[in-house]
Amino acid sequence: MQHGTAATVRSLADDVRSRSDDDLAALLVRRPDLARPLPADLTALAARSSTRASTVRALDGLDRAHLQVVEAAAVHGGPVSAADVGALIGVPPHQVAGLLEDLWLLALLWRSPEGLVPTRTLTEVLGPHPGGLGPPRPPGRPGPDPEAVRDLAAAAPARAAAILARLAAGPPVGILGGPGRDAGEDGAAGEDGAGWLLDRGLLLPADEPGQVVLPREVGLALRGGRIAEPALHRPAVPATVRDRDVVDRTAGGAAGEVLSRVEELVAAWEAAPPRVLRSGGLSVRDLAAAAALLDLPPPAATLLVETAVAAGLVVDDGEEEPHWAPSAAYDTWQAAPGGRRWALVARAWLRSTRAPHLVGTRPPGGTGAVNALGPDVHWPVIRSLRRAVLEVLAREEPGAAPLGPAVAGVLAWSRPRRLPRDLDGLVTAVLREAEQLGVTGRGALSTAGRALLGAGGERDATDHHAVAAAMEAHLPAPVEHVVLQADLTAIAPGPTVGALAELLRLAADVESRGGAAVHRFSEASVRRCLDAGWTADQLLTRLAAASATPVPQPLDFLVHDVARRHGQVRVAAVRAVVRTDDPAALDEMLASRRLCALSLRPVAPTVLTSPVEADVVLAMLREAGFAPVAETSAGTVAVPAVARRRAGTRRPEEPAVVRTVDEQLAGPLVATLRAADRPGGRVGPRIPASDPTTSVALLREAIADGHAVWLGYADATGATRRLLFHPERLEGGRVTGTADGTTRTLSVHRVTGVVAE
């Protein structure tokens, strides 16, 4: 229902109070910062909407069409109509009527009996030169009419015409004799051009000495009566349309690769977690090692590392010497189905405020390159940019794959006040990350990507399951068998999981990846498996069970040959004893210069001792080319325990953001505001407590409009008094005006609340 008419509206507060419940609910949904925390009443809501911070936030969310209308309203000044704005933009009134209504709904304009009026804060935020036009002529200094302006500009000398063209394009302020104003001429020649324009009233002296300004009327005349070329429609996005099944299969393949590589990365860091730098982050050497392990270029490896940490799978363990170690949540993640695992990783990327593309660059004023997982990778802007890029793709038909420059062009129109530098490069980086993670496939948003973009809050289980189900259908099915070949390779025709993946990771090295991964067996990989406590028979039996073909003879020979030599040299922990059945091997150790640090001493034809710890002796013997194994005090082979390092689970840090307000929540909020706004029989309105910023905004509005206000004021004793106050001047934290016929000066910090009279 409507709670007033335009004829009774005298201010923004009156306008807000006169709105229907539906309009107020729409305002809270479109500008959620106005409801967090909930204002005391509708007057406080209007005051908060006119604060500078809230107005800037609202303007930053406008597209170029709405901004053109806002600038046209500010250029026109005072109440405006659709016809006034349409004339300044150069379009029929009906094309801007809806945009004006939208801006009124956002409380950036308020409806007076004469028309729509921009809020005072809005004109302040736009600055003194809205649309790149100068201020209007002073009342006492009339100038030539628009037709005369165009005639004078056509007849102007070359230097004067150049000045006019530059100032008409904006900004409209010039410096007399400024560099480059008359290219190739000295300052005096430039001043002659400006003097010609000053004499004919096309330029006016500015407030600052030595500056001139192009009046608004002249700028509009030179622009043909329009503030700019119309940009009321979203740019078209040329795109290649691909088959949806191909897009989803491509995205599923990429997602499967991501899950496999994350497991491989965590498995490596489980055994040997990298150190956390003193400044935070991951060292360049450790990042390069991760890239080599995953067979990825550094930018792609950086994305996986950053995403694994963002998803909480890897954390800083918080020890005295901290390391990046798997968290307890990783075990739960690893046991989940593929779709759910991908959903967690993809949502972590979409919600993350970290920008992996910054790794390796040098920040302004920085002394070195940005490290992965370091504090310099934190950049909150990237989160909204990721979502904006995906929303551009989502608005196109399924399977549409636009190029990066086309997406950047749409973003430049959709959010012109929030454009980061190098927009094209940032969009390219986001699209590359989305393709690597499987959010897109062949440049088009996948079905799972659309579900991810439309998912709700972090704890919305229904949406999380929908995202997982959308990807589960397109993930490559895991294989249970591999194909062993005579060239010492094993071909996995799909992703491997569970025990089979652990076996291949332990006994072979990845040679190539893709739809069918190739794993190669070598002496080093077989020895790695034997070092973990396996015997040759156990390894061959397990390979035979995992292979769709018999174990090839070359692989059988390799395993038995390595096993024959494996463990010939044994190290006992007697700090330390080295024994072997081959006396020649001991002689070789004693003669080796690389083992001098061990201080080996023969105590028997087949026994050496060392004052060095057994694990150090074991490592140095392996580096010297021997193949020793550790031995227990009972004389059996010591099988090392499998490293399963886990850091405590930590809740990911969420950056401070304004929580959204949906239509379901907005209804009760409006009802609360409406109830608080009813006077209830009091003498004068209720004066709710408000913060100083809101009080100052209301006082400034009252001074500009010449209206009185009710305010609460805490006196020297601490008691709060109600005053009907007529403010006249606000400066230095004090407001001067009259109350009860007496001039008074009040300290703003003692004002507990303000309500328009």
Coordinates of C-alpha atoms in Angstrom, one line a residue, residues 191-595:
E191 CA 47.7 31.6 -23.7
D192 CA 46.7 33.5 -26.9
G193 CA 44.3 30.6 -27.8
A194 CA 42.8 30.7 -24.3
G195 CA 42.6 34.5 -24.4
W196 CA 40.5 34.3 -27.6
L197 CA 38.1 31.9 -25.9
L198 CA 38.0 34.0 -22.7
D199 CA 37.2 37.2 -24.6
R200 CA 34.2 35.5 -26.3
G201 CA 32.8 33.9 -23.1
L202 CA 33.5 30.3 -24.2
L203 CA 35.9 29.9 -21.2
L204 CA 35.6 31.3 -17.7
P205 CA 38.3 31.8 -15.1
A206 CA 38.3 29.0 -12.6
D207 CA 38.5 29.4 -8.8
E208 CA 42.2 28.4 -8.8
P209 CA 44.6 31.1 -10.2
G210 CA 46.0 30.2 -13.6
Q211 CA 43.1 27.9 -14.5
V212 CA 40.2 28.1 -16.8
V213 CA 37.0 26.1 -17.0
L214 CA 34.6 25.3 -19.8
P215 CA 31.0 26.2 -18.7
R216 CA 28.5 23.4 -18.8
E217 CA 26.3 25.2 -21.4
V218 CA 29.3 25.5 -23.7
G219 CA 30.3 21.9 -23.2
L220 CA 26.8 20.7 -24.0
A221 CA 26.5 22.8 -27.1
L222 CA 29.8 21.4 -28.4
R223 CA 28.6 17.9 -27.7
G224 CA 25.4 18.5 -29.7
G225 CA 23.2 18.9 -26.6
R226 CA 24.0 15.4 -25.3
I227 CA 26.3 14.4 -22.4
A228 CA 27.6 11.4 -24.2
E229 CA 26.8 8.8 -26.8
P230 CA 23.9 6.6 -25.6
A231 CA 25.0 3.3 -24.0
L232 CA 21.7 2.0 -22.7
H233 CA 22.0 -1.5 -24.0
R234 CA 24.3 -4.3 -22.9
P235 CA 26.9 -5.0 -25.6
A236 CA 26.4 -8.1 -27.7
V237 CA 28.7 -11.1 -27.0
P238 CA 29.9 -12.9 -30.1
A239 CA 30.5 -16.5 -29.3
T240 CA 31.1 -19.9 -30.8
V241 CA 28.3 -22.3 -29.9
R242 CA 29.6 -25.8 -29.1
D243 CA 27.8 -29.1 -28.5
R244 CA 26.7 -29.2 -24.8
D245 CA 27.7 -32.9 -24.5
V246 CA 31.2 -32.1 -25.7
V247 CA 31.4 -29.1 -23.3
D248 CA 30.3 -31.3 -20.3
R249 CA 32.6 -34.2 -21.2
T250 CA 35.6 -31.8 -21.6
A251 CA 34.8 -30.2 -18.2
G252 CA 34.4 -33.6 -16.6
G253 CA 37.8 -34.7 -17.9
A254 CA 39.4 -31.6 -16.6
A255 CA 37.7 -32.1 -13.2
G256 CA 38.9 -35.6 -13.0
E257 CA 42.5 -34.4 -13.7
V258 CA 42.1 -31.8 -10.9
L259 CA 41.0 -34.4 -8.4
S260 CA 43.8 -36.8 -9.3
R261 CA 46.5 -34.1 -9.1
V262 CA 45.2 -32.8 -5.8
E263 CA 45.5 -36.3 -4.4
E264 CA 49.0 -36.7 -5.8
L265 CA 50.0 -33.3 -4.3
V266 CA 48.6 -34.1 -0.9
A267 CA 50.2 -37.6 -0.9
A268 CA 53.6 -36.0 -1.5
W269 CA 53.1 -33.3 1.1
E270 CA 51.9 -36.0 3.5
A271 CA 55.3 -37.7 3.5
A272 CA 57.4 -34.5 3.2
P273 CA 55.4 -31.4 4.0
P274 CA 57.1 -28.1 2.8
R275 CA 58.0 -25.5 5.2
V276 CA 56.0 -22.3 5.8
L277 CA 58.1 -19.2 5.0
R278 CA 58.6 -16.7 7.8
S279 CA 56.7 -14.2 5.8
G280 CA 54.0 -16.8 5.1
G281 CA 53.6 -18.7 1.9
L282 CA 55.4 -21.4 0.0
S283 CA 58.9 -21.1 -1.2
V284 CA 59.7 -20.8 -4.9
R285 CA 61.7 -24.1 -4.7
D286 CA 58.8 -26.0 -3.2
L287 CA 56.4 -24.6 -5.7
A288 CA 58.7 -25.7 -8.6
A289 CA 58.9 -29.1 -7.0
A290 CA 55.1 -29.4 -6.9
A291 CA 54.9 -28.3 -10.5
A292 CA 57.4 -30.9 -11.5
L293 CA 55.6 -33.6 -9.5
L294 CA 52.2 -32.7 -11.1
D295 CA 53.7 -32.2 -14.6
L296 CA 52.1 -28.8 -14.8
P297 CA 53.4 -25.3 -15.7
P298 CA 53.9 -23.1 -12.6
P299 CA 50.7 -21.1 -13.0
A300 CA 48.5 -24.2 -13.2
A301 CA 50.3 -25.8 -10.2
T302 CA 49.9 -22.6 -8.3
L303 CA 46.1 -22.7 -8.9
L304 CA 45.9 -26.3 -7.5
V305 CA 48.0 -25.4 -4.4
E306 CA 46.0 -22.3 -3.7
T307 CA 42.7 -24.1 -4.2
A308 CA 43.7 -27.1 -2.0
V309 CA 44.4 -24.6 0.8
A310 CA 41.3 -22.6 0.2
A311 CA 39.3 -25.9 0.4
G312 CA 40.8 -26.7 3.8
L313 CA 42.5 -29.9 2.5
V314 CA 46.0 -28.5 3.3
V315 CA 46.7 -26.1 6.2
D316 CA 49.5 -24.5 8.2
D317 CA 49.9 -27.0 11.0
G318 CA 50.8 -24.2 13.5
E319 CA 53.8 -26.0 14.9
E320 CA 56.9 -24.3 16.2
E321 CA 58.4 -24.9 12.8
P322 CA 55.2 -24.7 10.7
H323 CA 54.7 -26.8 7.6
W324 CA 52.0 -27.1 4.9
A325 CA 50.4 -30.4 5.9
P326 CA 47.2 -32.3 5.0
S327 CA 44.3 -31.5 7.4
A328 CA 42.0 -34.0 9.0
A329 CA 39.3 -32.9 6.6
Y330 CA 41.3 -34.4 3.7
D331 CA 40.5 -38.0 4.8
T332 CA 36.8 -37.2 4.7
W333 CA 37.2 -35.5 1.3
Q334 CA 39.2 -38.4 -0.1
A335 CA 36.6 -40.9 0.9
A336 CA 33.7 -38.9 -0.7
P337 CA 32.4 -39.6 -4.3
G338 CA 34.1 -37.7 -7.1
G339 CA 31.2 -35.2 -7.6
R340 CA 31.2 -34.1 -4.0
R341 CA 35.0 -33.8 -4.0
W342 CA 34.9 -31.6 -7.1
A343 CA 32.0 -29.5 -5.7
L344 CA 34.1 -28.7 -2.6
V345 CA 37.1 -27.7 -4.6
A346 CA 35.2 -25.6 -7.2
R347 CA 33.2 -23.7 -4.5
A348 CA 36.4 -23.0 -2.6
W349 CA 37.8 -21.5 -5.8
L350 CA 34.7 -19.4 -6.5
R351 CA 34.5 -18.1 -3.0
S352 CA 38.2 -17.5 -2.5
T353 CA 39.6 -14.0 -2.2
R354 CA 43.0 -15.1 -3.4
A355 CA 44.4 -14.4 -6.9
P356 CA 46.8 -17.2 -8.0
H357 CA 47.7 -15.3 -11.1
L358 CA 49.6 -12.7 -8.9
V359 CA 52.1 -15.4 -7.9
G360 CA 55.5 -14.6 -9.4
T361 CA 54.7 -10.9 -10.1
R362 CA 56.1 -8.0 -8.2
P363 CA 53.6 -5.9 -6.2
P364 CA 54.0 -2.1 -6.3
G365 CA 56.5 -1.0 -3.7
G366 CA 57.4 -4.7 -3.0
T367 CA 60.9 -6.0 -2.6
G368 CA 60.4 -9.4 -4.2
A369 CA 58.1 -11.6 -6.2
V370 CA 54.8 -12.7 -4.7
N371 CA 54.9 -16.2 -3.2
A372 CA 52.2 -18.8 -3.5
L373 CA 50.1 -19.1 -0.3
G374 CA 51.6 -15.8 0.8
P375 CA 49.7 -12.7 2.1
D376 CA 50.2 -10.7 -1.1
V377 CA 48.0 -13.2 -3.0
H378 CA 45.0 -12.0 -1.0
W379 CA 43.0 -9.7 -3.3
P380 CA 39.2 -9.4 -2.4
V381 CA 38.4 -7.9 -5.8
I382 CA 39.0 -11.3 -7.6
R383 CA 36.0 -13.0 -5.9
S384 CA 33.4 -10.6 -7.4
L385 CA 35.3 -10.6 -10.7
R386 CA 35.2 -14.4 -11.0
R387 CA 31.4 -14.4 -10.4
A388 CA 30.9 -11.6 -12.8
V389 CA 32.8 -13.4 -15.6
L390 CA 30.8 -16.6 -15.0
E391 CA 27.6 -14.7 -15.0
V392 CA 28.4 -13.3 -18.4
L393 CA 28.9 -16.8 -19.7
A394 CA 25.7 -18.0 -17.9
R395 CA 23.6 -15.3 -19.7
E396 CA 24.5 -16.8 -23.1
E397 CA 22.8 -19.9 -24.5
P398 CA 24.2 -23.2 -23.3
G399 CA 27.4 -24.2 -25.1
A400 CA 28.3 -20.6 -26.1
A401 CA 32.0 -19.9 -25.8
P402 CA 32.8 -16.2 -26.0
L403 CA 36.3 -14.9 -26.3
G404 CA 38.0 -13.0 -23.4
P405 CA 37.8 -9.5 -25.0
A406 CA 34.1 -9.9 -25.5
V407 CA 33.6 -10.8 -21.9
A408 CA 35.8 -7.9 -20.8
G409 CA 33.6 -5.6 -22.9
V410 CA 30.5 -6.7 -21.2
L411 CA 32.1 -6.2 -17.7
A412 CA 33.2 -2.8 -18.7
W413 CA 29.6 -1.9 -19.4
S414 CA 28.2 -3.7 -16.4
R415 CA 30.5 -2.3 -13.8
P416 CA 32.2 0.8 -15.1
R417 CA 33.0 2.2 -11.7
R418 CA 34.7 -1.0 -10.5
L419 CA 37.0 -1.8 -13.4
P420 CA 40.5 -3.0 -12.3
R421 CA 43.5 -2.3 -14.3
D422 CA 44.4 -4.8 -17.0
L423 CA 40.8 -6.0 -17.3
D424 CA 41.5 -8.1 -20.4
G425 CA 44.4 -9.9 -18.6
L426 CA 42.3 -10.6 -15.5
V427 CA 39.4 -12.0 -17.5
T428 CA 41.8 -14.3 -19.4
A429 CA 43.2 -15.5 -16.1
V430 CA 39.8 -16.3 -14.7
L431 CA 38.7 -18.1 -17.8
R432 CA 41.9 -20.1 -17.8
E433 CA 41.4 -21.1 -14.2
A434 CA 37.8 -22.1 -14.8
E435 CA 38.8 -24.2 -17.8
Q436 CA 41.5 -26.0 -15.7
L437 CA 39.1 -26.7 -12.9
G438 CA 36.3 -28.0 -15.1
V439 CA 33.9 -25.1 -14.4
T440 CA 34.0 -24.5 -18.2
G441 CA 34.7 -26.8 -21.1
R442 CA 36.2 -25.6 -24.4
G443 CA 35.4 -22.0 -23.3
A444 CA 31.7 -22.6 -22.5
L445 CA 30.1 -22.8 -19.1
S446 CA 29.4 -26.5 -18.2
T447 CA 26.2 -27.8 -16.7
A448 CA 28.1 -28.2 -13.4
G449 CA 29.4 -24.7 -13.8
R450 CA 25.9 -23.3 -14.0
A451 CA 24.9 -25.3 -11.0
L452 CA 27.9 -23.9 -9.1
L453 CA 27.1 -20.3 -10.0
G454 CA 23.5 -20.7 -8.9
A455 CA 24.4 -22.5 -5.6
G456 CA 23.4 -20.8 -2.4
G457 CA 25.3 -20.3 0.8
E458 CA 28.3 -22.3 2.0
R459 CA 26.1 -24.5 4.2
D460 CA 23.3 -25.0 1.8
A461 CA 23.4 -28.9 1.5
T462 CA 20.7 -29.0 -1.2
D463 CA 22.7 -26.8 -3.5
H464 CA 25.9 -28.6 -2.7
H465 CA 24.4 -31.9 -3.7
A466 CA 23.0 -30.4 -6.9
V467 CA 26.5 -29.2 -7.9
A468 CA 28.0 -32.6 -7.1
A469 CA 25.3 -34.4 -9.0
A470 CA 25.8 -32.2 -12.1
M471 CA 29.5 -33.0 -12.2
E472 CA 29.2 -36.7 -11.1
A473 CA 27.4 -37.6 -14.4
H474 CA 30.4 -36.3 -16.5
L475 CA 33.4 -37.4 -14.5
P476 CA 35.4 -40.2 -16.1
A477 CA 34.5 -43.6 -14.5
P478 CA 37.4 -44.8 -12.3
V479 CA 39.1 -48.0 -13.6
E480 CA 39.9 -51.0 -11.5
H481 CA 42.5 -52.5 -13.8
V482 CA 45.5 -51.3 -15.8
V483 CA 47.3 -52.8 -18.8
L484 CA 50.9 -53.9 -18.1
Q485 CA 53.1 -53.7 -21.2
A486 CA 56.5 -55.3 -22.0
D487 CA 58.1 -51.8 -22.2
L488 CA 57.8 -51.5 -18.4
T489 CA 54.8 -49.3 -18.6
A490 CA 51.2 -49.6 -17.2
I491 CA 48.4 -47.9 -19.1
A492 CA 45.4 -46.7 -17.0
P493 CA 42.5 -46.1 -19.4
G494 CA 40.8 -43.8 -16.8
P495 CA 41.3 -42.3 -13.4
T496 CA 42.6 -44.6 -10.7
V497 CA 41.4 -44.4 -7.1
G498 CA 41.9 -46.1 -3.8
A499 CA 44.4 -49.0 -3.4
L500 CA 45.2 -49.1 -7.1
A501 CA 46.1 -45.4 -7.2
E502 CA 48.3 -45.9 -4.1
L503 CA 50.0 -48.9 -5.7
L504 CA 50.8 -47.1 -8.9
R505 CA 52.0 -44.0 -7.0
L506 CA 54.3 -46.1 -5.0
A507 CA 55.7 -48.6 -7.6
A508 CA 55.8 -46.5 -10.7
D509 CA 56.2 -42.9 -12.0
V510 CA 53.7 -41.0 -14.1
E511 CA 55.1 -40.6 -17.6
S512 CA 52.2 -39.0 -19.4
R513 CA 48.7 -37.9 -18.4
G514 CA 45.4 -37.6 -20.2
G515 CA 42.5 -39.8 -21.0
A516 CA 44.8 -42.8 -20.6
A517 CA 47.7 -42.2 -18.1
V518 CA 51.0 -44.0 -18.6
H519 CA 53.0 -45.1 -15.6
R520 CA 56.6 -46.3 -16.0
F521 CA 58.3 -48.8 -13.8
S522 CA 62.0 -48.3 -13.1
E523 CA 64.7 -49.5 -10.7
A524 CA 64.1 -46.4 -8.5
S525 CA 60.4 -46.8 -8.4
V526 CA 60.6 -50.6 -7.6
R527 CA 63.2 -49.9 -5.0
R528 CA 60.9 -47.3 -3.5
C529 CA 58.2 -49.9 -3.2
L530 CA 60.6 -52.4 -1.6
D531 CA 61.8 -49.7 0.8
A532 CA 58.2 -49.4 2.0
G533 CA 58.2 -53.0 3.2
W534 CA 56.9 -54.9 0.1
T535 CA 58.6 -58.1 -1.1
A536 CA 59.1 -58.9 -4.7
D537 CA 56.4 -61.6 -4.6
Q538 CA 53.9 -59.3 -2.9
L539 CA 54.5 -56.6 -5.5
L540 CA 54.2 -59.0 -8.5
T541 CA 51.0 -60.6 -7.0
R542 CA 49.4 -57.3 -6.5
L543 CA 50.3 -56.1 -10.1
A544 CA 48.9 -59.4 -11.5
A545 CA 45.7 -58.8 -9.7
A546 CA 45.5 -55.2 -10.9
S547 CA 46.3 -55.9 -14.5
A548 CA 44.0 -57.0 -17.3
T549 CA 46.9 -58.9 -18.9
P550 CA 49.6 -61.2 -17.4
V551 CA 52.7 -59.6 -15.9
P552 CA 55.2 -59.1 -18.7
Q553 CA 58.5 -61.0 -18.4
P554 CA 60.6 -57.8 -18.5
L555 CA 58.7 -56.4 -15.5
D556 CA 59.1 -59.7 -13.7
F557 CA 62.9 -59.6 -14.3
L558 CA 63.1 -56.0 -13.2
V559 CA 61.4 -56.6 -9.9
H560 CA 63.4 -59.8 -9.1
D561 CA 66.7 -58.1 -10.1
V562 CA 66.1 -55.1 -7.9
A563 CA 64.9 -57.4 -5.1
R564 CA 68.0 -59.5 -5.4
R565 CA 70.3 -56.5 -4.8
H566 CA 67.9 -54.8 -2.4
G567 CA 68.8 -55.3 1.2
Q568 CA 72.3 -56.8 0.6
V569 CA 73.6 -54.1 2.8
R570 CA 71.8 -53.7 6.1
V571 CA 72.1 -51.0 8.8
A572 CA 71.5 -51.7 12.4
A573 CA 70.8 -49.0 14.9
V574 CA 73.8 -49.4 17.2
R575 CA 74.9 -46.0 16.1
A576 CA 75.4 -47.7 13.6
V577 CA 76.4 -51.2 12.5
V578 CA 76.7 -52.0 8.8
R579 CA 76.9 -55.6 7.8
T580 CA 76.8 -57.5 4.5
D581 CA 77.5 -61.0 3.1
D582 CA 79.7 -59.4 0.5
P583 CA 83.1 -58.4 1.9
A584 CA 83.9 -56.6 -1.4
A585 CA 81.0 -54.2 -0.7
L586 CA 82.5 -53.3 2.7
D587 CA 85.9 -52.7 1.1
E588 CA 84.2 -50.4 -1.4
M589 CA 82.5 -48.4 1.4
L590 CA 85.8 -48.0 3.2
A591 CA 87.5 -46.7 0.1
S592 CA 84.7 -44.3 -0.8
R593 CA 85.5 -40.6 -0.2
R594 CA 81.8 -39.8 -0.2
L595 CA 81.4 -41.9 3.0

